[in-house]
Short mmCIF file of C-alpha atoms in Angstrom, two decimals:
data_model
loop_
_atom_site.label_atom_id
_atom_site.label_comp_id
_atom_site.label_asym_id
_atom_site.label_seq_id
_atom_site.Cartn_x
_atom_site.Cartn_y
_atom_site.Cartn_z
CA SER W 1 47.51 -40.59 34.93
CA LEU W 2 44.82 -39.36 37.31
CA SER W 3 41.11 -39.59 36.56
CA LEU W 4 38.79 -37.27 38.51
CA SER W 5 35.00 -37.31 38.48
CA LEU W 6 33.63 -33.91 39.50
CA PRO W 7 30.15 -33.24 40.93
CA ARG W 8 27.27 -31.74 38.97
CA PHE W 9 26.94 -27.97 39.03
CA ALA W 10 23.46 -26.45 38.81
CA SER W 11 24.78 -23.45 36.88
CA TRP W 12 26.03 -25.83 34.18
CA GLY W 13 22.77 -27.73 33.97
CA GLY W 14 24.55 -31.03 34.59
CA TRP W 15 27.95 -32.50 33.92
CA SER W 16 28.96 -32.69 30.25
CA ARG W 17 32.00 -32.80 27.99
CA GLU W 18 31.66 -29.05 27.50
CA ALA W 19 31.63 -28.47 31.24
CA ALA W 20 34.65 -30.73 31.68
CA GLY W 21 36.44 -28.68 29.04
CA ILE W 22 35.56 -25.45 30.84
CA MET W 23 36.86 -26.82 34.12
CA SER W 24 39.98 -28.07 32.39
CA GLN W 25 40.77 -24.81 30.60
CA GLN W 26 39.86 -22.34 33.32
CA LEU W 27 41.11 -24.04 36.47
CA LEU W 28 43.95 -26.30 35.37
CA PRO W 29 46.52 -24.64 33.11
CA THR W 30 49.16 -26.89 31.53
CA PHE W 31 52.71 -25.64 31.86
CA THR W 32 54.62 -28.60 30.44
CA ALA W 33 54.59 -29.37 26.73
CA PRO W 34 55.81 -32.74 25.39
CA GLY W 35 59.55 -32.59 24.70
CA MET W 36 59.90 -29.34 26.64
CA PHE W 37 63.40 -28.75 28.04
CA LEU W 38 63.29 -28.87 31.82
CA ALA W 39 66.52 -27.17 32.83
CA ASP W 40 66.89 -28.74 36.28
CA LEU W 41 66.51 -32.37 35.17
CA ASP W 42 69.33 -32.84 32.69
CA VAL W 43 72.98 -32.30 31.80
CA ARG W 44 73.43 -30.74 28.38
CA PHE W 45 76.32 -29.46 26.27
CA ASP W 46 76.52 -26.78 23.56
CA LEU W 47 72.93 -25.60 23.85
CA PRO W 48 71.51 -22.90 21.52
CA SER W 49 71.08 -19.42 22.93
CA SER W 50 67.30 -19.86 23.23
CA ILE W 51 67.85 -22.58 25.85
CA ILE W 52 71.19 -21.68 27.41
CA ASN W 53 69.60 -18.41 28.49
CA CYS W 54 67.00 -18.53 31.24
CA VAL W 55 63.88 -20.49 30.29
CA ALA W 56 60.33 -19.91 31.56
CA GLY W 57 60.23 -19.92 35.35
CA GLU W 58 64.01 -19.58 35.65
CA HIS W 59 65.94 -16.57 36.91
CA CYS W 60 69.62 -15.88 37.40
CA ILE W 61 70.70 -15.57 41.03
CA ASP W 62 74.40 -14.82 40.54
CA THR W 63 76.95 -14.56 37.72
CA LEU W 64 80.67 -15.12 38.23
CA GLU W 65 82.55 -13.58 35.33
CA GLU W 66 85.91 -15.35 35.77
CA VAL W 67 85.44 -19.11 36.12
CA GLU W 68 87.42 -21.90 34.46
CA ASP W 69 85.93 -25.27 33.53
CA SER W 70 89.06 -27.07 34.70
CA LYS W 71 87.87 -30.57 33.70
CA GLY W 72 86.64 -30.08 30.15
CA ASN W 73 88.14 -26.74 29.11
CA ASN W 74 91.22 -26.25 31.27
CA GLY W 75 92.96 -22.99 30.48
CA GLU W 76 89.86 -21.31 29.03
CA ARG W 77 88.17 -18.36 30.71
CA GLY W 78 84.41 -18.42 31.00
CA LYS W 79 81.53 -17.26 33.14
CA LEU W 80 79.35 -19.29 35.46
CA MET W 81 75.67 -18.43 35.89
CA VAL W 82 73.89 -19.79 38.95
CA THR W 83 70.11 -19.88 38.46
CA ASN W 84 67.31 -21.30 40.57
CA LEU W 85 67.36 -24.44 38.37
CA ARG W 86 70.90 -25.12 37.20
CA LEU W 87 74.54 -24.17 36.69
CA ILE W 88 75.46 -22.68 33.30
CA TRP W 89 79.06 -22.28 32.12
CA LEU W 90 79.82 -20.36 28.90
CA TRP W 91 83.16 -19.93 27.16
CA ARG W 92 84.12 -16.27 26.88
CA LYS W 93 85.32 -16.49 23.27
CA ARG W 94 82.28 -18.34 21.95
CA ALA W 95 79.06 -18.70 23.92
CA SER W 96 78.00 -21.67 21.77
CA LEU W 97 80.58 -23.69 23.76
CA ASN W 98 78.68 -24.16 26.98
CA LEU W 99 77.30 -26.63 29.47
CA SER W 100 74.17 -26.82 31.62
CA VAL W 101 73.98 -28.87 34.82
CA GLY W 102 70.53 -29.18 36.39
CA PHE W 103 70.37 -29.21 40.18
CA LYS W 104 68.22 -32.36 40.13
CA THR W 105 71.12 -34.28 38.54
CA ILE W 106 73.74 -33.17 41.09
CA ASN W 107 74.65 -35.88 43.59
CA SER W 108 77.41 -34.09 45.46
CA LEU W 109 79.28 -30.81 45.80
CA SER W 110 82.74 -30.60 47.35
CA ILE W 111 85.75 -28.30 47.59
CA ARG W 112 89.05 -29.90 46.62
CA ASN W 113 92.41 -28.99 45.15
CA THR W 114 92.91 -29.04 41.40
CA ASP W 115 95.55 -28.06 38.84
CA SER W 116 94.41 -25.08 36.80
CA LYS W 117 96.33 -23.83 33.77
CA LEU W 118 95.31 -20.27 34.68
CA ARG W 119 95.75 -20.35 38.48
CA GLY W 120 98.00 -23.32 39.15
CA ARG W 121 97.33 -25.45 42.21
CA THR W 122 94.20 -24.06 43.85
CA HIS W 123 90.84 -24.86 45.44
CA ALA W 124 87.98 -25.67 43.07
CA LEU W 125 84.33 -26.71 43.20
CA TYR W 126 83.83 -30.38 42.29
CA VAL W 127 80.36 -31.29 40.99
CA ILE W 128 79.25 -34.92 40.53
CA ALA W 129 76.11 -35.31 38.41
CA VAL W 130 74.18 -38.26 36.96
CA SER W 131 72.00 -37.93 33.87
CA GLY W 132 70.75 -40.42 31.29
CA GLY W 133 72.59 -43.27 33.02
CA ARG W 134 75.95 -41.49 32.74
CA ARG W 135 78.05 -40.05 35.54
CA TYR W 136 79.68 -36.65 35.04
CA GLN W 137 82.34 -34.76 36.93
CA PHE W 138 82.72 -30.99 36.61
CA ILE W 139 85.49 -28.90 38.15
CA PHE W 140 84.92 -25.15 38.36
CA THR W 141 87.77 -22.85 39.41
CA ASN W 142 87.18 -19.23 40.38
CA LEU W 143 89.93 -17.18 38.72
CA VAL W 144 89.38 -14.32 41.17
CA PRO W 145 91.66 -15.05 44.16
CA ASN W 146 90.73 -14.91 47.84
CA THR W 147 86.95 -15.17 47.46
CA PRO W 148 84.65 -18.03 48.57
CA ARG W 149 81.76 -16.70 46.47
CA LEU W 150 81.74 -19.62 44.05
CA PHE W 151 81.43 -22.19 46.82
CA THR W 152 78.95 -20.36 49.05
CA THR W 153 76.59 -19.33 46.25
CA VAL W 154 76.33 -22.74 44.57
CA GLN W 155 75.95 -24.62 47.86
CA ALA W 156 73.27 -22.22 49.15
CA VAL W 157 71.21 -22.36 45.94
CA LYS W 158 71.46 -26.16 45.74
CA ARG W 159 70.26 -26.39 49.35
CA ALA W 160 67.30 -24.11 48.58
CA TYR W 161 66.45 -26.22 45.50
CA ASP W 162 66.50 -29.46 47.49
CA THR W 163 64.17 -28.08 50.17
CA SER W 164 61.57 -26.75 47.69
CA TRP W 165 60.85 -29.97 45.80
CA LEU W 166 57.10 -29.94 46.51
CA TYR W 167 56.78 -27.06 44.04
CA ARG W 168 58.10 -29.34 41.27
CA GLU W 169 57.70 -32.99 42.25
CA ILE W 170 54.65 -35.25 42.55
CA LYS W 171 53.89 -36.38 46.09
CA LEU W 172 51.60 -39.31 46.93
CA ARG W 173 50.23 -40.21 50.37
CA GLY W 174 52.08 -37.43 52.16
CA ALA W 175 51.34 -35.18 55.12
CA LEU W 176 49.59 -32.65 52.88
CA VAL W 177 46.36 -32.04 54.81
CA GLU W 178 45.54 -31.26 58.43
CA GLU W 179 41.94 -31.47 59.66
CA GLY W 180 40.55 -30.99 56.17
CA ASP W 181 42.75 -28.00 55.30
CA LEU W 182 45.60 -28.07 52.82
CA LYS W 183 49.00 -27.19 54.27
CA LEU W 184 50.06 -24.32 52.05
CA LEU W 185 53.60 -23.82 50.82
CA PRO W 186 55.26 -20.39 51.13
CA SER W 187 53.61 -17.93 48.68
CA GLU W 188 51.01 -20.53 47.70
CA GLU W 189 47.40 -19.35 47.26
CA ILE W 190 44.20 -21.38 46.93
CA TYR W 191 42.23 -20.59 43.77
CA GLU W 192 39.42 -23.13 44.02
CA THR W 193 38.23 -25.89 46.36
CA VAL W 194 35.83 -28.49 44.93
CA HIS W 195 34.21 -31.00 47.28
CA GLY W 196 32.74 -34.33 46.20
CA VAL W 197 35.45 -35.16 43.64
CA ALA W 198 35.97 -38.88 43.05
CA ASN W 199 39.43 -40.21 42.25
CA LEU W 200 38.82 -43.18 39.94
CA HIS W 201 41.35 -45.99 40.31
CA ARG W 202 40.78 -49.42 38.74
CA ASP W 203 37.11 -48.55 38.24
CA GLU W 204 36.72 -47.76 41.93
CA GLY W 205 35.78 -44.25 43.01
CA HIS W 206 37.16 -42.70 46.19
CA MET W 207 35.31 -39.54 47.20
CA GLY W 208 37.37 -36.57 48.26
CA THR W 209 38.22 -32.92 47.76
CA MET W 210 40.21 -31.26 45.00
CA VAL W 211 42.14 -28.07 45.73
CA LEU W 212 43.60 -25.92 42.95
CA THR W 213 46.31 -23.43 43.90
CA ASN W 214 48.67 -21.20 41.96
CA VAL W 215 51.28 -23.96 42.18
CA ARG W 216 49.60 -27.37 42.06
CA LEU W 217 46.53 -29.59 42.13
CA VAL W 218 45.89 -31.49 45.35
CA TRP W 219 43.33 -34.25 45.91
CA PHE W 220 42.67 -35.98 49.24
CA GLY W 221 40.10 -38.53 50.38
CA HIS W 222 37.20 -37.79 52.70
CA MET W 223 37.54 -40.98 54.73
CA ASN W 224 41.34 -41.00 54.83
CA GLU W 225 43.18 -37.69 54.34
CA SER W 226 46.52 -39.50 54.01
CA TYR W 227 45.21 -41.00 50.75
CA ASN W 228 46.17 -38.01 48.64
CA ALA W 229 48.13 -36.66 45.71
CA SER W 230 49.96 -33.39 45.12
CA ILE W 231 50.62 -32.64 41.43
CA PRO W 232 52.52 -29.46 40.47
CA TYR W 233 51.29 -27.97 37.20
CA ILE W 234 54.79 -28.27 35.73
CA GLN W 235 54.30 -32.07 35.79
CA VAL W 236 51.02 -31.95 33.82
CA VAL W 237 51.43 -33.08 30.22
CA SER W 238 47.77 -33.04 29.14
CA LYS W 239 44.21 -32.91 30.42
CA ARG W 240 41.01 -33.93 28.66
CA PRO W 241 37.44 -35.02 29.40
CA ILE W 242 36.67 -38.73 29.00
CA THR W 243 33.55 -40.85 29.53
CA LYS W 244 33.98 -43.64 32.04
CA MET W 245 31.24 -45.60 33.80
CA LEU W 246 28.66 -43.37 32.02
CA ILE W 247 30.15 -40.31 33.72
CA THR W 248 32.24 -37.60 32.12
CA ASN W 249 35.54 -37.30 33.96
CA MET W 250 38.67 -35.22 33.65
CA LEU W 251 41.76 -37.27 32.82
CA ILE W 252 45.03 -35.64 33.85
CA THR W 253 48.17 -37.14 32.33
CA ILE W 254 51.37 -36.57 34.25
CA ALA W 255 54.97 -37.39 33.40
CA LYS W 256 58.16 -37.33 35.38
CA GLY W 257 61.60 -36.91 33.86
CA THR W 258 62.63 -35.50 30.51
CA THR W 259 62.99 -36.79 26.99
CA LYS W 260 66.56 -37.94 26.53
CA ASN W 261 68.44 -36.19 23.76
CA ALA W 262 69.81 -39.00 21.60
CA LYS W 263 71.95 -36.56 19.64
CA LYS W 264 74.09 -35.33 22.52
CA LYS W 265 77.56 -34.37 21.45
CA LYS W 266 79.48 -37.37 22.74
CA GLU W 267 82.88 -35.80 22.18
CA GLU W 268 82.03 -32.83 24.41
CA ALA W 269 80.30 -34.99 27.04
CA SER W 270 83.21 -37.42 27.25
CA ARG W 271 85.44 -34.66 28.64
CA HIS W 272 83.37 -34.64 31.82
CA CYS W 273 82.30 -38.29 31.97
CA THR W 274 83.69 -40.48 34.72
CA PRO W 275 83.20 -44.24 35.18
CA PRO W 276 80.06 -45.11 37.18
#
């Protein structure tokens, strides 16, 4: 969690719980609800249509209509959707048979030979993913011959995901500020800059500046700009005013990772599981 003590504003007639609530509601929206499915952080099987389709903030980049899941469903035709957050494979005969592989879980992508019931011996995309302490292997075969589209699309989107992590991940003590100005990300806009904000840690206050953008909250110290924190809104679980040291502060609770689904379908998952 992060506790911030903001300065008094004359227009508010002093700092109060009501003012903290106004600041919290107007300037710091919460995008992540407890238990919310974060598509890029997990491997899931047989998801309902409300989740297997694009979730909030997700969009489909490419759809390959003839792709075989050669590891778990060899011989079955399906389609592979490549979004900005994950890979989605759906069986053509029944969309309820599906799998979702978040880009955050993918450790490696490679092109190797495989034996497909529909295409025989051919090149396929091998995906190694780790989620919930388990290691998965997925083999996707493009049933359309003489096209590298499957390989080039997935590799390009995964590379773009890996290089845009500051939009999603918390960063502490990074090179975020230069001469008192926040280094903006592409398409990032500053909404509000508040000076004189204390970051309270172990009952010690470090004065600094808080910057709110359309993507994240950034705080950095006045005396040492490298003492900073970048918190994307998608990582914010809750925010509320609290009284500490006779001052009303805003407590921001953050969480990384997702809630593990204890009721995963083990039979379906075991088709893709490989020993660690």
